[in-house]
Structure formats: C-alpha cells, structure tokens
C-alpha cells in the first residue's frame, strides 16, 4: 500500500502531446477514478503509472520511490485489463499464482493467498478450469484475483467492467467497491461510465483531451463543475448549457427574455448551465424561462421533457414529475433552484 | 463423431455420395503407388521382373526384410540399413528442430522487440524465400568445404535450417497474441525469457507440432544437398542409398531390396504424421486462442 504522486506528467507520441501535464497526489488507500470521453488519454495515463508506457516528462512516485525508470514488475503494482488478458493455457489457479511464482514466493504462501482471493471472489469452484471454460463475469473476477493476490502497493484497472452486460456490471461494481473497503488498496480506476465513476470514486479525475479539467470528489464535481466540459460530461441527462448576455445583473436569454440571475458579470456574454433536475416548474408571472415542449419521455417515477426556449432553437431538457400531464406543444415556465446555477466563461470554458 | 456437426457445409443425398466417391478416388490415386511398393517388397526379384506384378502380397516378405536388415544392403551399398535409417533420422530431426529454434527465435525478436532495422531484418529474412537451397548451393558448398564440414552431420544439417517460411509462420502466429497478454506478463514480473517459456511456447505448441511435421518430412526427403556434401557411404541418407541401389543395370538391380528400402523410407514420415496428426491439424486450423 502506498500513496502515488504524479508531478506534471506528460506524454507525447511522435512529437504530438496527448497528456498535457497532470499533477496529483493520491493518498494511501484512496480510490481514484479517471473518467472522460474516448481518446482523452485515460488509458495512457494509467499505463504510464503501470510502466507499460514511457514518460515524456514529469515524474511518478509510488510510495517514496520515483518509478519513472522502473519496469512494471519493479513498481509493485497490479493491473486489471479491459479484456482481462488471462493466460489461456493456465488454469484459474495458475493464472492467479503466476506473478507470485515468478517472485519466488514459498508455495505454501502462494496457496494461502490464492485460496484467500478465491474465497473473496467466490472462485473456488473454478480454480482448476481454464479461462475459456468461464463466463465473462467469472473471467473478470479471475483478473481481479490475479491482481489481488499480489497485494501490491497500487491497484490499476482499465475499464474492467466494460465487457460485461449491464446487470453484471452493477453487480461487479458493488463487489469492487466492497473489495476496496475490505482491502484498503490504493486504486486507480479508468472508466468512461459516469455511474461507475460517481459511485466508486473517493476522488475523480475528469479528463478532457489530455488535461485534467477537475480533480475532486464526485460530490464537488457534480455540484461545482470546474469547467463547461466537466459540467456537460457528468450528470445524466446532461446539463443544459447555453449562452446568455449579461446586462446589469439581468441575463438576456436566447429568446430575448430577461431573467435576473445572481453572480452575473456586469456585461458581456456568459455560458449558463442548468441541470434538468435543478429546475422547478413555476407560474408564468414570476421570472422564469419559458420552454416549449417538443416531446415527453415518461420513465415511471419521473419524466423528461425535451423542448426549446421560447423564441429560440436552444434545446432544453427538463425533469418533470412522474404524474405530469405535460405534452408536446405545451409551454412550461421553469426557474433554477436556489444556488443551482452554473456560469462558465465562453472563452476558456472555466467556471466563473 | 457425427458428420453433421463437423462443418458448416453438410452434404446430403447425391451430393454426399459424390463427395465420397471423389474422396475415395483421391485416396486410391495417392495410395495405390505406395501400396504397390509394399506389395513389391513382399515378392522375390524374379516375380517382380516378370510382369505383371501381382496385386496381392507374396510369400517372400520375411525373407526380403530379414535380408535387408542383416547385411544385403550393406553388401550392395557399403552401409547398413540401420545406419541409413539412423543418419536420415538424425538429419531430419536436426533440420526440423534447428528450423524451429532458429525461426522461433527470429520471429520472437521481430514481433516483440523494438530494435533498429527491425523491419529491414524482417525483409531480409523474407527475401530469402526467393532463394531456395538450389540457387545458393555453390557458395554454400564452398563454405562447407572451407569449414571442413564435408561428410559431417553438421554439414548436412546447418545449411538447411534457416527457414523463412517457418519464421513467417511464427511471426504471423505471434502477431495474433494480444498485446495485453504480454503486458499482463510484464506486470506479473515476467522478463522476455520467462514470457517466452511460460506463455508463448505453450501457446505455440500446436504450431510447433505442425511445423515439426512439415520440416521433418522436408529433411527426410532431402536429396540434392546430402548428395553433394557427403562422399562416404557411411554418411548416406536412405534416399541417396536408394538412388545408388537402382543405378545398376535393370536386371542387376535387387528390386525386392529396393522396394523394402522404399517402404522403410516412407514409413518414418508416415509415423510422424500419424503420431502428431491431431496436433498437426489443430496447429493448421486453430484460430481460437
Ligand atoms: N501508440 C500510440 N501512438 C500514437 N498515438 C497514440 C498511441 N496510443 C494512444 N494514442 C493517442 O493518445 C490519445 C489517448 O489515447 P488513450 O488510449 O489513452 O485514450 P482513452 O482515454 O483510454 O480512450 P478509450 O476510452 O477509447 O479507451 C488518443 O488520441 C490516441 O490516439
Ligand atoms: Mg482506454
């Protein structure tokens, strides 16, 4: 177990920089999730920590050692791969024991550790099977087991659940969470699934094109997204973000309506973000945003209304109560709940 | 095994009958000469020389084979049948094993290591495909003479073990190994040697078996090179000895012994194929990894 420090970490491929300087301290036992859209450099970052990818600039330390020039095996880490990468010709037992065998651990100790991991992951009945005779979920657990038995300083997982069906994914997510609570391993976990990210993480790294836009707890990321990108990426359905013009404390909406908003700059354009779930229906005579509904999706407990701000073609998603009678063509008035307004700079995308 | 579960195509009715007739015809065409050789090896010289040759085994089988093994061949060719079989086995196994070692090593380097001129090395190996033994036979012969390897096993084996074909086959196979398997092994602490020994080798076994069979037969049936590089009868292979036996005038040729020798020359490759058949086929058709 150990803490991990990333210091201005950069990666270039053939002169093209894909990771633009990431700095972070991960404390011992922390569960950090790297999340972001495809191609933003999540895997690259993780693989740099693992030692599978060279470091172009910056340093990584695990524990108190700078590991930049160490081979993966010398870094005291274990990794779970997206497609599990189990050794096809070895039994489950041998797969799990392989790393320990190479480390020349006494056989009795290897057996004990494999048995312990197998119990934890409910793999005992399959120990003598080959990976090909296992289901996807079982293979995934073997991959976890192979990492667990090493009792490494850090645990690295690259989209470990993305090959499982939805139901199994939820199950395994809970299991990973429980495992982490039990073992207290320092963990770095890559995913593009925001539900996984929000539920598992102690802290999130939200990556955007090789930059860590925000490093914070899931709660902070949701409540106070540091950039327009983070705001749009975290939360489902996505936050409504549109441009308004500030005029002496009043926002001029795309449809020309005027809405008093706290925290606006004196003048100029600004990006306004409102989460569907943060808006409430109000009477038409209070300051509000008029929305003309285009369609309503009813989900049971609640419903989503999709429409545009009246007099414009700016799309708005609204969360409506499950018993709503709203339908296509209706005109609804919504106002943001107290303190649930997000403002971003149109130039930098940063939170204002 | 049930036919209907064998392949994606299931022949029915006439189609099936035709398919079987076709295959039986093929088997007859391929197997008949071999059968004929075997029949001939069970008759006396007189019977063989007086056409037509019977289609059923004769009564001289024991006599012929005993004779061949107990010195008759020695009397004609100056070397015992045992020695011939021993020589040929040694050379065939030497070539097959040598080819596998060399080609696996080069494929391993080309696929898994980044080094300068990697692709140049690959293409160098690749273009040697266009240079069969016959083309480079003179310089090779000169080298063997200079090294004093004429009439040695080394001289018989070494020039034949470089194999672009096998290297390419192994390269193709190694490239199907997912990168993540290598990475998992690296994280588990396996260095290059351990990765080869613990992971690549076991996964390659079926391929190795297939290549072994092909190269064993290639080595067993070598003719031109052994002819050039051996002078002493002691170093002959069975194919060379066979050739020497029939180079007498027809009437003087001990055809019964020639046929016995032929049978014995055919037998080991057949044995190898039969014994390794299951792995061999698996190696050729296996896609799931
Ligand atoms: N070997 C490489 N050579 C050049 N560019 C690369 C290489 N590997 C990755 N990249 C680039 O680096 C960027 C980050 O890739 P990375 O695999 O880390 O993305 P990711 O966030 O893991 O995406 P995904 O969610 O699809 O797995 C991509 O733009 C990719 O094209
Ligand atoms: Mg990835």
XYZ file of C-alpha atoms and ligand atoms in Angstrom:
673
model
C 0.000 0.000 0.000
C 1.278 3.389 -0.850
C 0.500 6.885 -1.936
C 1.089 7.912 -5.515
C 2.303 11.252 -6.747
C 2.003 12.476 -10.294
C 4.041 15.546 -10.976
C 3.411 17.480 -14.213
C 3.142 14.225 -16.104
C 3.307 14.497 -19.878
C 3.207 12.089 -22.772
C 3.938 12.663 -26.430
C 3.674 10.299 -29.338
C 5.964 11.305 -32.169
C 6.044 14.936 -31.079
C 2.302 15.093 -30.522
C 1.469 15.666 -26.886
C -1.544 13.655 -25.684
C -1.194 14.167 -21.917
C -0.577 17.785 -21.056
C 0.845 17.880 -17.576
C -1.123 16.178 -14.829
C -0.301 16.779 -11.207
C -1.980 14.899 -8.413
C -1.381 13.351 -5.008
C -3.219 10.150 -4.365
C -3.191 9.263 -0.726
C -2.756 5.806 0.660
C -5.909 3.719 0.296
C -7.680 6.227 -1.887
C -9.915 5.094 -4.759
C -9.344 7.454 -7.676
C -11.350 7.168 -10.870
C -10.065 8.563 -14.144
C -13.051 9.409 -16.271
C -13.511 11.080 -19.619
C -14.660 10.517 -23.179
C -12.945 8.124 -25.567
C -9.482 9.181 -26.650
C -8.903 11.691 -23.863
C -5.855 9.814 -22.566
C -7.235 7.819 -19.647
C -5.580 4.562 -20.606
C -2.360 6.325 -21.479
C -2.228 7.926 -18.040
C -2.913 4.635 -16.290
C -0.384 2.779 -18.400
C 2.239 5.368 -17.583
C 1.672 4.688 -13.906
C 1.892 0.951 -14.636
C 5.146 1.352 -16.515
C 3.764 -0.003 -19.768
C 4.119 3.361 -21.446
C 7.152 5.634 -21.305
C 7.012 9.013 -19.606
C 7.848 12.005 -21.807
C 8.168 14.489 -18.954
C 7.342 14.793 -15.283
C 7.639 12.206 -12.540
C 5.605 9.455 -10.977
C 6.334 8.218 -7.498
C 4.754 5.245 -5.842
C 5.377 5.128 -2.122
C 8.531 7.136 -1.686
C 10.254 5.974 -4.860
C 10.335 7.784 -8.147
C 9.430 4.976 -10.531
C 9.953 6.697 -13.895
C 12.681 4.310 -14.960
C 11.435 1.152 -13.285
C 9.970 -1.825 -15.117
C 6.320 -2.636 -14.323
C 7.394 -5.557 -12.149
C 9.606 -3.315 -10.050
C 6.837 -0.816 -9.355
C 4.860 -3.067 -7.051
C 1.574 -2.588 -8.908
C -1.060 -4.939 -10.234
C -3.250 -4.296 -13.211
C -6.617 -5.482 -14.493
C -7.067 -5.194 -18.236
C -10.205 -4.441 -20.163
C -10.188 -7.808 -21.942
C -8.790 -9.494 -18.789
C -5.667 -10.813 -20.573
C -5.802 -14.129 -18.732
C -3.191 -16.681 -19.759
C -5.340 -19.018 -21.868
C -3.313 -22.164 -21.236
C -3.187 -21.826 -17.463
C -5.894 -22.807 -15.004
C -7.526 -20.149 -12.875
C -5.251 -21.168 -10.021
C -2.123 -20.894 -12.163
C -3.248 -17.576 -13.572
C -3.547 -16.146 -10.112
C -0.348 -17.730 -8.835
C 1.854 -16.828 -11.792
C 3.104 -13.489 -10.512
C 3.811 -14.906 -7.091
C 5.639 -17.860 -8.584
C 7.894 -15.510 -10.510
C 8.516 -13.584 -7.304
C 9.718 -16.912 -5.861
C 7.244 -16.876 -3.017
C 7.083 -20.103 -0.977
C 4.446 -22.482 -2.316
C 2.522 -22.615 0.961
C 2.146 -18.849 0.977
C 1.083 -18.787 -2.675
C -1.577 -21.384 -1.967
C -2.810 -19.443 1.020
C -3.101 -16.205 -0.922
C -4.804 -17.811 -3.905
C -7.240 -19.552 -1.577
C -7.995 -16.296 0.183
C -8.586 -14.392 -3.043
C -10.670 -17.247 -4.437
C -12.893 -17.157 -1.382
C -13.254 -13.408 -1.558
C -14.210 -13.548 -5.232
C -16.227 -16.782 -4.994
C -13.950 -18.513 -7.448
C -13.264 -21.725 -5.521
C -15.338 -23.986 -7.780
C -13.417 -22.844 -10.842
C -9.824 -22.947 -9.659
C -8.865 -25.833 -11.928
C -10.673 -24.605 -15.023
C -9.118 -22.904 -17.988
C -10.271 -19.341 -18.718
C -12.044 -20.462 -21.885
C -14.433 -22.509 -19.749
C -15.516 -19.468 -17.751
C -18.206 -16.876 -18.302
C -17.299 -13.232 -18.839
C -18.081 -12.332 -15.258
C -16.010 -15.194 -13.918
C -13.068 -14.227 -16.111
C -13.363 -10.713 -14.836
C -13.167 -11.994 -11.278
C -10.119 -14.094 -12.116
C -8.447 -10.979 -13.488
C -9.282 -9.234 -10.224
C -7.974 -12.195 -8.281
C -4.716 -12.208 -10.191
C -4.205 -8.604 -9.155
C -5.404 -9.110 -5.575
C -3.065 -11.953 -4.656
C -0.084 -9.767 -5.374
C -1.071 -7.426 -2.516
C 0.536 -4.608 -4.450
C 1.197 -1.024 -3.474
C -1.358 0.097 -6.029
C -4.147 -1.441 -7.978
C -4.683 -0.257 -11.567
C -7.837 -1.078 -13.512
C -8.543 -0.099 -17.110
C -12.262 -0.275 -17.886
C -12.522 -3.627 -16.134
C -16.301 -3.858 -16.457
C -16.862 -2.650 -19.986
C -17.104 -6.142 -21.451
C -19.906 -7.219 -19.122
C -23.630 -6.887 -19.592
C -25.471 -4.176 -17.716
C -26.703 -6.318 -14.845
C -23.376 -7.970 -14.206
C -21.693 -4.604 -14.383
C -23.768 -3.338 -11.492
C -23.013 -6.486 -9.513
C -19.282 -6.281 -10.124
C -19.263 -2.593 -9.380
C -20.658 -3.286 -5.943
C -18.192 -6.099 -5.484
C -15.246 -3.878 -6.419
C -16.441 -1.254 -4.004
C -16.732 -3.808 -1.245
C -13.317 -5.272 -2.040
C -11.776 -1.853 -1.809
C -13.386 -1.217 1.515
C -12.107 -4.540 2.768
C -8.538 -4.332 1.476
C -7.989 -0.579 1.568
C -5.787 -0.728 -1.550
C -4.734 2.437 -3.267
C -6.633 2.167 -6.532
C -6.605 3.920 -9.892
C -9.615 3.027 -11.985
C -10.293 4.061 -15.582
C -13.804 4.243 -16.954
C -15.883 6.256 -19.341
C -19.055 5.337 -17.478
C -20.053 8.169 -15.208
C -22.187 5.990 -12.971
C -19.173 3.814 -12.239
C -17.107 6.907 -11.728
C -19.534 8.593 -9.339
C -20.299 5.507 -7.269
C -16.786 4.117 -6.886
C -14.589 7.139 -6.530
C -13.217 8.826 -3.471
C -11.958 11.342 -5.979
C -12.402 11.775 -9.712
C -10.012 12.944 -12.369
C -12.171 14.278 -15.182
C -10.011 14.272 -18.289
C -10.596 16.353 -21.356
C -8.211 15.943 -24.294
C -5.217 15.105 -22.154
C -5.903 17.728 -19.492
C -7.273 17.023 -16.033
C -10.136 19.517 -16.045
C -11.082 18.751 -12.480
C -9.716 16.602 -9.699
C -12.222 16.439 -6.884
C -14.735 14.292 -5.035
C -17.775 13.125 -7.010
C -19.943 15.479 -4.958
C -17.815 18.519 -5.768
C -17.594 17.551 -9.408
C -21.357 17.352 -9.599
C -22.141 20.393 -7.503
C -19.424 22.730 -8.729
C -18.041 21.513 -12.051
C -14.798 23.313 -12.775
C -15.424 23.702 -16.484
C -18.162 23.578 -19.044
C -16.731 20.276 -20.256
C -16.992 18.685 -16.817
C -20.484 20.099 -16.367
C -21.627 18.564 -19.626
C -19.884 15.247 -19.052
C -21.031 14.462 -15.517
C -24.741 14.207 -14.876
C -27.471 12.434 -16.781
C -29.318 13.716 -18.675
C -26.642 16.254 -19.474
C -26.746 19.776 -18.125
C -28.437 22.398 -20.296
C -25.774 24.914 -21.259
C -26.416 27.952 -23.408
C -25.120 31.448 -23.932
C -26.812 34.453 -22.300
C -25.946 38.117 -22.385
C -25.393 39.848 -19.073
C -26.877 43.317 -18.643
C -26.582 44.832 -15.183
C -27.465 41.713 -13.194
C -30.025 40.517 -15.684
C -29.456 37.677 -18.139
C -30.911 38.099 -21.594
C -31.943 34.618 -22.736
C -31.579 33.402 -26.323
C -35.291 34.037 -26.847
C -34.915 37.638 -25.703
C -36.490 37.044 -22.262
C -34.866 38.811 -19.312
C -34.074 36.816 -16.187
C -32.467 38.274 -13.077
C -29.575 35.997 -12.012
C -27.174 36.334 -9.103
C -23.433 36.263 -9.776
C -23.544 37.567 -13.337
C -20.724 39.740 -14.586
C -21.575 43.368 -15.310
C -21.766 42.850 -19.036
C -20.764 40.564 -21.899
C -21.676 37.050 -22.832
C -21.582 34.142 -20.426
C -22.418 30.446 -20.611
C -25.230 29.473 -18.294
C -25.587 25.873 -17.093
C -28.749 24.433 -15.573
C -29.192 20.776 -14.695
C -32.560 19.312 -15.691
C -33.056 18.087 -12.149
C -32.254 21.524 -10.696
C -35.147 23.321 -12.323
C -38.633 23.624 -10.955
C -41.875 24.482 -12.627
C -43.160 27.946 -11.681
C -46.057 30.209 -12.556
C -45.647 32.286 -15.694
C -45.717 35.620 -13.886
C -42.509 35.019 -11.875
C -39.096 35.477 -13.512
C -38.630 32.225 -15.422
C -37.557 30.527 -18.606
C -40.401 29.664 -20.964
C -39.888 26.286 -22.635
C -41.977 24.894 -25.487
C -42.060 21.098 -25.275
C -41.208 19.025 -28.333
C -41.592 15.629 -26.681
C -42.033 13.972 -23.324
C -40.441 10.690 -22.276
C -42.200 9.055 -19.415
C -39.988 6.718 -17.358
C -42.293 5.807 -14.481
C -41.089 7.610 -11.390
C -40.375 10.700 -13.407
C -40.373 12.018 -16.946
C -38.112 14.026 -19.180
C -39.396 16.844 -21.286
C -37.426 17.937 -24.310
C -38.091 21.350 -25.758
C -36.661 24.695 -26.783
C -36.521 28.051 -25.072
C -39.415 30.016 -26.496
C -38.373 32.238 -29.358
C -35.087 30.386 -29.973
C -33.834 26.995 -31.010
C -31.796 26.367 -27.842
C -32.623 22.858 -26.624
C -33.664 22.328 -23.023
C -34.127 19.104 -21.118
C -36.434 19.257 -18.131
C -37.061 16.743 -15.441
C -40.758 16.514 -14.738
C -42.677 14.711 -12.013
C -43.936 11.233 -12.870
C -47.550 12.335 -12.739
C -47.056 15.136 -15.242
C -49.718 15.807 -17.835
C -47.395 17.923 -19.973
C -47.360 17.035 -23.640
C -45.893 18.164 -26.918
C -46.604 21.801 -27.677
C -47.150 22.831 -24.040
C -45.440 25.919 -22.749
C -43.804 25.452 -19.338
C -42.131 28.017 -17.125
C -39.088 26.843 -15.225
C -36.728 28.533 -12.803
C -33.429 27.328 -11.411
C -33.438 26.163 -7.825
C -31.650 28.346 -5.312
C -27.870 28.214 -5.745
C -28.006 25.691 -8.584
C -26.812 27.970 -11.313
C -23.514 27.338 -13.100
C -21.723 30.071 -15.027
C -18.817 29.453 -17.351
C -16.544 31.696 -19.325
C -17.337 31.455 -23.031
C -13.635 31.895 -23.875
C -11.904 29.475 -21.505
C -14.814 27.238 -20.537
C -13.762 27.685 -16.911
C -16.254 28.155 -14.106
C -16.869 31.775 -13.176
C -18.005 -38.212 -34.391
C -21.240 -37.252 -36.038
C -20.724 -35.919 -39.531
C -23.496 -33.392 -39.280
C -21.741 -31.479 -36.529
C -18.406 -31.315 -38.274
C -18.521 -28.367 -40.566
C -20.651 -25.556 -41.809
C -21.339 -27.456 -45.015
C -23.356 -30.636 -44.756
C -23.625 -32.646 -47.919
C -26.870 -34.573 -48.421
C -28.186 -37.259 -50.781
C -26.438 -37.297 -54.118
C -24.043 -34.608 -53.052
C -22.816 -36.739 -50.220
C -22.375 -39.800 -52.398
C -20.475 -37.791 -54.973
C -18.291 -36.278 -52.319
C -17.418 -39.713 -51.003
C -16.718 -41.146 -54.452
C -14.474 -38.207 -55.178
C -12.543 -38.640 -51.954
C -12.210 -42.395 -52.445
C -10.868 -41.776 -55.922
C -8.349 -39.342 -54.498
C -7.245 -41.803 -51.864
C -6.787 -44.520 -54.492
C -4.705 -42.280 -56.718
C -2.481 -41.236 -53.838
C -2.279 -44.546 -52.025
C -2.034 -47.024 -54.847
C 1.627 -46.463 -55.731
C 2.510 -46.767 -52.067
C 0.529 -49.975 -51.814
C 2.266 -51.259 -54.931
C 5.659 -50.572 -53.418
C 4.642 -52.519 -50.347
C 3.393 -55.436 -52.488
C 6.595 -55.458 -54.450
C 8.623 -55.595 -51.268
C 6.984 -58.948 -50.466
C 7.945 -60.713 -53.688
C 11.197 -62.150 -54.976
C 13.242 -60.366 -57.650
C 12.151 -62.935 -60.219
C 8.458 -62.280 -59.603
C 8.970 -58.527 -59.716
C 10.858 -58.681 -63.007
C 8.236 -60.910 -64.634
C 5.211 -58.683 -65.346
C 2.510 -58.293 -64.435
C 3.229 -57.727 -60.786
C 0.662 -59.438 -58.584
C -1.745 -57.207 -56.678
C -1.589 -59.273 -53.520
C 1.299 -59.734 -51.066
C 3.675 -62.568 -51.861
C 5.395 -65.082 -49.627
C 8.885 -63.585 -49.608
C 8.198 -60.733 -47.216
C 10.060 -62.241 -44.283
C 12.965 -63.251 -46.465
C 13.278 -59.781 -48.066
C 13.060 -57.767 -44.862
C 15.374 -60.078 -42.922
C 17.843 -59.888 -45.726
C 17.686 -56.130 -45.920
C 18.364 -55.715 -42.248
C 21.044 -58.378 -41.974
C 23.611 -57.218 -44.456
C 22.275 -57.485 -48.002
C 22.025 -53.724 -48.287
C 25.472 -53.468 -46.758
C 26.775 -55.746 -49.484
C 25.348 -53.534 -52.239
C 25.714 -50.017 -50.859
C 28.545 -50.455 -48.379
C 26.455 -49.257 -45.459
C 23.916 -50.984 -43.267
C 20.212 -50.226 -43.405
C 20.304 -49.361 -39.712
C 22.988 -46.793 -40.333
C 20.988 -45.302 -43.206
C 17.854 -45.020 -41.106
C 19.897 -43.574 -38.245
C 21.554 -40.992 -40.477
C 18.313 -39.911 -42.049
C 16.506 -39.665 -38.724
C 19.298 -37.611 -37.244
C 19.317 -35.241 -40.193
C 15.548 -34.917 -40.414
C 15.179 -34.296 -36.682
C 18.184 -31.986 -36.716
C 16.762 -29.930 -39.537
C 13.258 -29.812 -38.058
C 14.439 -28.870 -34.575
C 17.008 -26.447 -35.919
C 14.474 -24.727 -38.101
C 12.039 -24.404 -35.224
C 14.654 -22.988 -32.870
C 16.015 -20.501 -35.390
C 12.702 -19.377 -36.802
C 11.012 -19.040 -33.404
C 13.926 -17.014 -32.116
C 13.885 -14.665 -35.092
C 10.112 -14.324 -35.097
C 10.199 -13.601 -31.357
C 12.738 -10.856 -31.867
C 10.914 -9.325 -34.803
C 7.493 -9.316 -33.189
C 8.202 -8.493 -29.570
C 11.323 -6.348 -29.533
C 11.829 -2.889 -30.874
C 15.326 -2.580 -32.270
C 16.877 -0.566 -35.067
C 16.407 -2.046 -38.530
C 13.747 -4.402 -37.271
C 11.769 -4.192 -40.476
C 14.964 -4.437 -42.514
C 15.712 -7.713 -40.745
C 12.235 -8.915 -41.460
C 12.515 -8.144 -45.161
C 15.958 -9.706 -45.337
C 14.510 -12.916 -43.993
C 11.534 -12.552 -46.260
C 13.516 -12.236 -49.485
C 15.462 -15.393 -48.731
C 12.178 -17.117 -49.538
C 13.123 -16.407 -53.117
C 16.437 -18.194 -52.724
C 15.875 -21.933 -52.376
C 18.760 -24.222 -51.494
C 19.459 -24.953 -55.158
C 20.149 -21.326 -56.001
C 22.736 -20.820 -53.295
C 24.139 -24.303 -53.493
C 27.565 -23.437 -54.884
C 28.536 -20.783 -52.335
C 27.096 -22.920 -49.572
C 29.141 -25.862 -50.761
C 32.268 -23.722 -50.813
C 31.623 -22.567 -47.267
C 31.141 -26.154 -46.115
C 34.389 -27.211 -47.759
C 36.271 -24.318 -46.166
C 34.841 -25.146 -42.783
C 35.759 -28.805 -43.228
C 32.177 -29.885 -42.824
C 32.012 -32.250 -45.784
C 30.879 -35.689 -44.653
C 29.687 -34.439 -41.276
C 26.231 -34.212 -39.771
C 26.771 -30.527 -39.159
C 27.449 -30.044 -42.842
C 24.291 -31.938 -43.706
C 22.080 -30.072 -41.266
C 23.278 -26.488 -40.786
C 22.788 -25.100 -44.302
C 19.219 -26.328 -44.327
C 17.938 -24.972 -41.044
C 17.490 -21.311 -41.907
C 13.829 -21.055 -42.781
C 11.994 -18.001 -43.936
C 8.756 -19.951 -44.228
C 8.761 -21.088 -40.630
C 9.851 -17.640 -39.461
C 6.915 -16.100 -41.278
C 4.501 -18.656 -39.867
C 5.681 -17.998 -36.324
C 5.604 -14.266 -36.933
C 2.011 -14.470 -38.102
C 1.110 -16.521 -35.061
C 2.948 -14.293 -32.589
C 1.146 -11.281 -34.005
C -2.185 -12.831 -33.039
C -1.099 -12.841 -29.386
C -2.866 -9.848 -27.816
C -0.555 -7.093 -26.574
C -2.338 -7.185 -23.271
C -1.145 -10.734 -22.657
C 2.429 -9.544 -22.919
C 1.638 -6.573 -20.717
C -0.073 -8.741 -18.119
C 3.030 -10.919 -18.040
C 5.263 -7.879 -17.685
C 3.193 -6.616 -14.772
C 3.342 -10.099 -13.266
C 7.113 -9.794 -13.399
C 7.968 -11.994 -16.362
C 11.036 -10.955 -18.316
C 11.493 -11.754 -22.006
C 12.754 -15.270 -21.363
C 10.019 -16.184 -18.923
C 7.364 -14.768 -21.202
C 8.672 -16.976 -23.962
C 8.996 -20.062 -21.829
C 5.810 -19.792 -19.757
C 3.399 -18.206 -22.172
C 4.491 -18.053 -25.788
C 5.902 -21.567 -26.000
C 2.869 -23.354 -24.524
C 0.581 -21.351 -26.779
C 2.739 -22.178 -29.791
C 2.857 -25.927 -29.239
C 0.326 -26.839 -31.894
C 2.130 -24.633 -34.386
C 5.425 -26.152 -33.406
C 3.984 -29.612 -33.987
C 2.706 -28.665 -37.420
C 5.991 -27.123 -38.429
C 7.912 -30.055 -36.995
C 5.956 -32.488 -39.154
C 6.410 -30.438 -42.300
C 10.100 -29.850 -41.729
C 10.778 -33.427 -40.644
C 9.444 -34.627 -43.961
C 11.365 -31.888 -45.753
C 14.547 -33.067 -44.047
C 13.796 -36.740 -44.552
C 13.327 -36.351 -48.292
C 16.348 -34.123 -48.929
C 18.253 -35.358 -51.934
C 20.436 -32.807 -53.680
C 22.244 -31.381 -50.665
C 23.117 -34.712 -48.995
C 24.297 -35.971 -52.382
C 26.718 -33.055 -52.686
C 28.025 -32.827 -49.181
C 28.650 -36.497 -48.497
C 31.259 -38.656 -50.142
C 31.500 -41.575 -47.784
C 28.800 -44.235 -47.886
C 28.697 -44.099 -44.109
C 27.098 -40.667 -44.276
C 24.440 -41.541 -46.838
C 20.785 -40.944 -46.194
C 18.225 -43.529 -47.120
C 17.089 -41.573 -50.168
C 20.641 -41.384 -51.524
C 21.210 -45.073 -50.837
C 18.033 -45.867 -52.692
C 19.254 -43.926 -55.663
C 22.591 -45.705 -55.580
C 20.891 -49.106 -55.462
C 18.944 -48.597 -58.667
C 21.789 -47.157 -60.652
C 22.795 -50.653 -61.769
C 21.556 -52.166 -64.999
C 17.911 -53.097 -64.577
C 18.443 -56.825 -64.437
C 21.090 -56.461 -61.756
C 19.018 -54.250 -59.539
C 17.845 -56.115 -56.450
C 14.329 -54.798 -56.853
C 12.977 -56.631 -53.861
C 15.519 -54.899 -51.619
C 14.902 -51.571 -53.305
C 11.233 -51.967 -52.509
C 11.974 -52.901 -48.903
C 14.166 -49.831 -48.605
C 11.463 -47.706 -50.185
C 8.919 -48.943 -47.683
C 11.335 -48.171 -44.878
C 11.993 -44.737 -46.349
C 8.280 -43.958 -46.442
C 7.442 -45.366 -43.044
C 9.009 -42.841 -40.628
C 7.382 -39.765 -42.181
C 4.058 -41.602 -42.091
C 4.660 -42.484 -38.456
C 5.455 -38.889 -37.616
C 2.341 -37.649 -39.370
C 0.106 -40.241 -37.744
C 1.543 -39.729 -34.273
C 1.335 -35.952 -34.469
C -1.760 -35.825 -36.615
C -4.084 -34.414 -34.002
C -1.747 -31.609 -33.035
C -0.756 -31.083 -36.614
C -4.306 -30.472 -37.770
C -5.024 -28.369 -34.720
C -1.993 -26.236 -35.485
C -3.094 -25.701 -39.043
C -6.715 -24.856 -38.375
C -6.767 -23.449 -34.868
C -7.953 -19.889 -34.678
C -9.326 -19.634 -31.185
C -6.667 -18.531 -28.757
N 0.820 4.258 -29.618
C 0.241 5.435 -29.892
N 0.730 6.222 -30.872
C 0.153 7.420 -31.148
N -0.913 7.905 -30.520
C -1.458 7.165 -29.534
C -0.910 5.890 -29.172
N -1.649 5.394 -28.157
C -2.613 6.294 -27.921
N -2.500 7.366 -28.733
C -3.361 8.559 -28.739
O -3.423 9.061 -27.428
C -4.717 9.504 -27.126
C -5.199 8.898 -25.832
O -5.401 7.515 -26.013
P -5.950 6.593 -24.854
O -5.854 5.192 -25.297
O -5.264 6.933 -23.584
O -7.468 7.030 -24.777
P -8.575 6.567 -23.742
O -8.966 7.762 -22.965
O -8.138 5.391 -22.975
O -9.768 6.197 -24.723
P -10.792 4.965 -24.632
O -11.870 5.354 -23.687
O -11.320 4.888 -26.036
O -10.036 3.757 -24.218
C -5.586 9.165 -28.316
O -5.830 10.347 -29.015
C -4.776 8.208 -29.111
O -5.000 8.389 -30.473
Mg -8.668 3.268 -22.986
